[in-house]
Amino acid sequence: MHKEFLMGNAAIARGALAAGLNVISGYPGTPSTEVLETTAKCNDGSVYVEWSVNEKAALELAAGAAYSGARTMVTMKQVGLNVASDPLMSLAYIGVKGAMVVLVADDPGPISSQTEQDTRTFAAYSKLPCFDPSSVQEAYTMIGEAFEYSEKYHTPVLFRPTTRVCHGYESIDVKDTEECKTYEPEGFVRDPSKWVIFPKLSYNAHMKIEERNKELSKVFSESGLNPVTAGEGRKGIAAHGINFAYVSEAMKLLGASAPVFKVGTPFPFPEEAALEFLKGLDEVLCIEELDPVIERALVYVCGKFGLKTKICGKLTGNVKTAGENTVGSVCENIAAFLGLESPEKEKLPPAPELPVRPPVLCAGCPHRASFYAVKQAMKGKKSVFCGDIGCYTLGNAMPLDMVDTCLCMGAGVNIAQGIKKVDKDTSCFAFVGDSTFFASAITGAVNAVYNQADMTLCILDNSTTAMTGHQPHPGTGRTMMGQVVDKVDIEAVLRGVGVETVETVDPLDLKKTVETVKTTAEKKGVKAIIFRSPCAVLIKPEKPAVIDADKCRNCKKCINDLGCPGLVLRDGKAAVEAALCTGCGLCAQVCPFDAIGGVSHAD
Amino acid sequence: MQTNILICGVGGQGIVLASKLIAAASMAKGLHVMSAETIGMAQKGGSVFSFLRVGDEAECPMFCEGSADLLIAFEPAEAVRMLPYLKKGGKAVVNSHPIMPVTASLKASSYTGDEMIAYLKENVESLTVLDADSLCKELGSPKVLNMIMLGNAVRSGALPLDIDEIENAIKKTVKPQFAELNSKALRHE
């Protein structure tokens, strides 16, 4: 063992490698992304690492490898699990031969997600065992145990850290190379009675799964994964994940010593361990994020065994129902529950008005130019702009204000199609990024073409998966392991599925782009425009723009139309923030007085 | 001994690296370190903060309001935003150069940063204010902002580390071609 300072996601990856990982696949999504990236970085070449086109493909690949006896992991964020749930629900019945860990990172808050769904609840729904680490160190060791349980019980298992564990850092004990396991998969053994799902197999498997989960509830109770910390008094606290760490910190601050039950395996719920904990307690406070999983399970256990212990938490109004907990909020919850004084907070005088910093597109982001061009082209015409998931969701911010809907990955295409069916005199646009196009908008495009939709599909192609930190995808011509491959050509895909009009433009050439949007949008049927310009973060910036003070008439059109962080007000006049400006030249093309220069695109 | 540090600023200022260097230098001394970052949705421009805890007494990476021994703020309004986390008697090292968000430009807001510095002077006993962006210009690179901030944080005496220990961490963490400039920035006053 030796010490290393690791991010939670890196610890999970290293723990998986130490457990003999053979194959890992996934789709990027905050806060899960660094798990797969770390396995790629720390790979000696023996592990197959893949960014798949979406979570469903990733899960199926990991399942196939696990059928062949490999130790596999598939990584995603919680909403990715929705995409992967079709194969996963069936896989729960089929099971695996090697081992398979489905890593799903949950995001209380939510900080960077569409939903506050709880993978612990999904575990109960899919009947799959679930592991919930409470710290970076525990994530490292628990992932190894997850592989062991998966292999022993021939089932995929869920591993669900939350953002604060994924993105927390800690100096932890890490195994030396010689302590790590290696694993030789046997290969696929043909057996249709095992690998081909049919109603009869599912019926039999269902019965076995229920038996197994009963057994696992007992095994988990005795495993050390669900420890009870002894304490004083007749009031106890139950917690999970990072909340357990908050509880420990809060108890220290409050000088409290109530017994604490840490639930590391929320499903199958460790009933016997819970019974031990509940013994002699009048009341229990459940500190949880997302769903009241432990709270419901304890209410069930009390009912089942006739206990009179009162279970409190989200359902009883003791803990807030949505959002993240903090050490401070947990401190207050526990103080109120135990009848203690909350630590005094020093009151500061009211602060000056603070500037808000909502998420915006970067200075020089080509998406800004694309949105602006469409906005100009459709000025005065009734239009709806359907957005999607990615950096370009930020096109919603003022002053662009170009996102009318946003639901989930790839949804914009068919939402635009649906709006047009009802709102017949509206021009409907769908904006989708290159990675999202491959992940889940191609089927939407086929649907739109097949069903004779009338809409404009705008592909914002910045040649990367930008929002999650620049991962490669099928259009980049590079795989996760750095292999150079043939690019999947977006234009060819669109033409292949029957889109007859496919235009490709450089959005930083404003005039031409506006013209293209105007002529394309007027055509009938499904037509597409590919706005192609690389992500501003990935290219070497050009010289910053220069404002000619003699020509500038201080109309502020550049600032008010574009909302670019590279343009600021200085002493009441528009000025360039040289450290941020990439010299993209959009503002120079917008300026009515030709006062902005020094940039390459300006002509 | 437990030291709680909060580093805050705006995305793109190099806060995460500053946090990692303190962590690496502390670990090299055998100290236990935990940290947590909030980086927001956008690639750049959002409020970013990093909680850092050095010592054995911490149970979790984040701490309560009123718990930080040291606040390192790369931007004046972000210093005010996170000030409730500073404990009474804690030290603050603040860059006076404001970063104007797009929303402020659109609203023609009068934000200059000076109002924030005035508020901090009223409410922080042990405050170091520096124009780190000007110091960067003296060194000819906007990228050394985090090193200048880190150097001042060390000189405040609130970290369990000295300049040499941070410098060693830089050598191990940062690409060799940047190490010299970073070391210089660390000592630049």
PDB file of C-alpha atoms in Angstrom, chain A residues 237 243-258 326-336 338 340-345, chain B residues 2 4 51 53 57-69 85 87:
ATOM      1  CA  ILE A 237     -29.229   8.577  12.864  1.00  0.00           C
ATOM      2  CA  ASN A 243     -24.135  12.296   3.995  1.00  0.00           C
ATOM      3  CA  PHE A 244     -22.511   9.837   6.379  1.00  0.00           C
ATOM      4  CA  ALA A 245     -19.383  12.026   6.322  1.00  0.00           C
ATOM      5  CA  TYR A 246     -21.527  15.120   6.904  1.00  0.00           C
ATOM      6  CA  VAL A 247     -23.180  13.384   9.882  1.00  0.00           C
ATOM      7  CA  SER A 248     -19.780  12.494  11.386  1.00  0.00           C
ATOM      8  CA  GLU A 249     -18.571  16.085  10.967  1.00  0.00           C
ATOM      9  CA  ALA A 250     -21.826  17.526  12.336  1.00  0.00           C
ATOM     10  CA  MET A 251     -21.824  15.254  15.400  1.00  0.00           C
ATOM     11  CA  LYS A 252     -18.297  16.407  16.172  1.00  0.00           C
ATOM     12  CA  LEU A 253     -19.322  20.065  15.856  1.00  0.00           C
ATOM     13  CA  LEU A 254     -22.388  19.498  18.043  1.00  0.00           C
ATOM     14  CA  GLY A 255     -20.582  17.335  20.570  1.00  0.00           C
ATOM     15  CA  ALA A 256     -23.299  14.705  20.022  1.00  0.00           C
ATOM     16  CA  SER A 257     -22.837  10.935  20.243  1.00  0.00           C
ATOM     17  CA  ALA A 258     -26.000   9.308  18.889  1.00  0.00           C
ATOM     18  CA  THR A 326     -24.347  20.307   3.315  1.00  0.00           C
ATOM     19  CA  VAL A 327     -22.441  19.942   6.587  1.00  0.00           C
ATOM     20  CA  GLY A 328     -24.338  23.048   7.712  1.00  0.00           C
ATOM     21  CA  SER A 329     -27.801  21.746   6.798  1.00  0.00           C
ATOM     22  CA  VAL A 330     -27.082  18.345   8.356  1.00  0.00           C
ATOM     23  CA  CYS A 331     -25.830  20.078  11.490  1.00  0.00           C
ATOM     24  CA  GLU A 332     -29.135  21.926  11.751  1.00  0.00           C
ATOM     25  CA  ASN A 333     -31.183  18.776  11.051  1.00  0.00           C
ATOM     26  CA  ILE A 334     -29.365  16.820  13.765  1.00  0.00           C
ATOM     27  CA  ALA A 335     -29.432  19.674  16.277  1.00  0.00           C
ATOM     28  CA  ALA A 336     -33.208  20.020  15.842  1.00  0.00           C
ATOM     29  CA  LEU A 338     -31.576  15.837  19.241  1.00  0.00           C
ATOM     30  CA  LEU A 340     -29.296  20.670  20.771  1.00  0.00           C
ATOM     31  CA  GLU A 341     -28.231  24.221  20.028  1.00  0.00           C
ATOM     32  CA  SER A 342     -26.879  24.785  16.513  1.00  0.00           C
ATOM     33  CA  PRO A 343     -23.395  26.328  16.583  1.00  0.00           C
ATOM     34  CA  GLU A 344     -23.577  30.161  16.576  1.00  0.00           C
ATOM     35  CA  LYS A 345     -23.035  31.718  13.178  1.00  0.00           C
TER      36      LYS A 345
ATOM     37  CA  GLN B   2      -6.385  21.152  11.189  1.00  0.00           C
ATOM     38  CA  ASN B   4      -9.349  24.624   6.442  1.00  0.00           C
ATOM     39  CA  PHE B  51     -12.587  23.426  -0.229  1.00  0.00           C
ATOM     40  CA  ARG B  53      -8.689  20.481   4.437  1.00  0.00           C
ATOM     41  CA  GLU B  57      -9.481  15.897  12.163  1.00  0.00           C
ATOM     42  CA  ALA B  58     -11.707  16.411   9.115  1.00  0.00           C
ATOM     43  CA  GLU B  59     -14.491  13.910   8.466  1.00  0.00           C
ATOM     44  CA  CYS B  60     -15.527  15.211   5.046  1.00  0.00           C
ATOM     45  CA  PRO B  61     -14.072  17.355   2.270  1.00  0.00           C
ATOM     46  CA  MET B  62     -16.416  20.318   2.820  1.00  0.00           C
ATOM     47  CA  PHE B  63     -16.740  22.410   5.943  1.00  0.00           C
ATOM     48  CA  CYS B  64     -19.356  24.688   7.531  1.00  0.00           C
ATOM     49  CA  GLU B  65     -19.617  28.441   7.279  1.00  0.00           C
ATOM     50  CA  GLY B  66     -17.318  30.139   9.779  1.00  0.00           C
ATOM     51  CA  SER B  67     -14.693  27.369   9.522  1.00  0.00           C
ATOM     52  CA  ALA B  68     -12.008  28.514   7.063  1.00  0.00           C
ATOM     53  CA  ASP B  69      -8.618  29.514   8.451  1.00  0.00           C
ATOM     54  CA  TYR B  85     -17.028  30.582   5.294  1.00  0.00           C
ATOM     55  CA  LYS B  87     -13.843  31.943  10.587  1.00  0.00           C
TER      56      LYS B  87
END
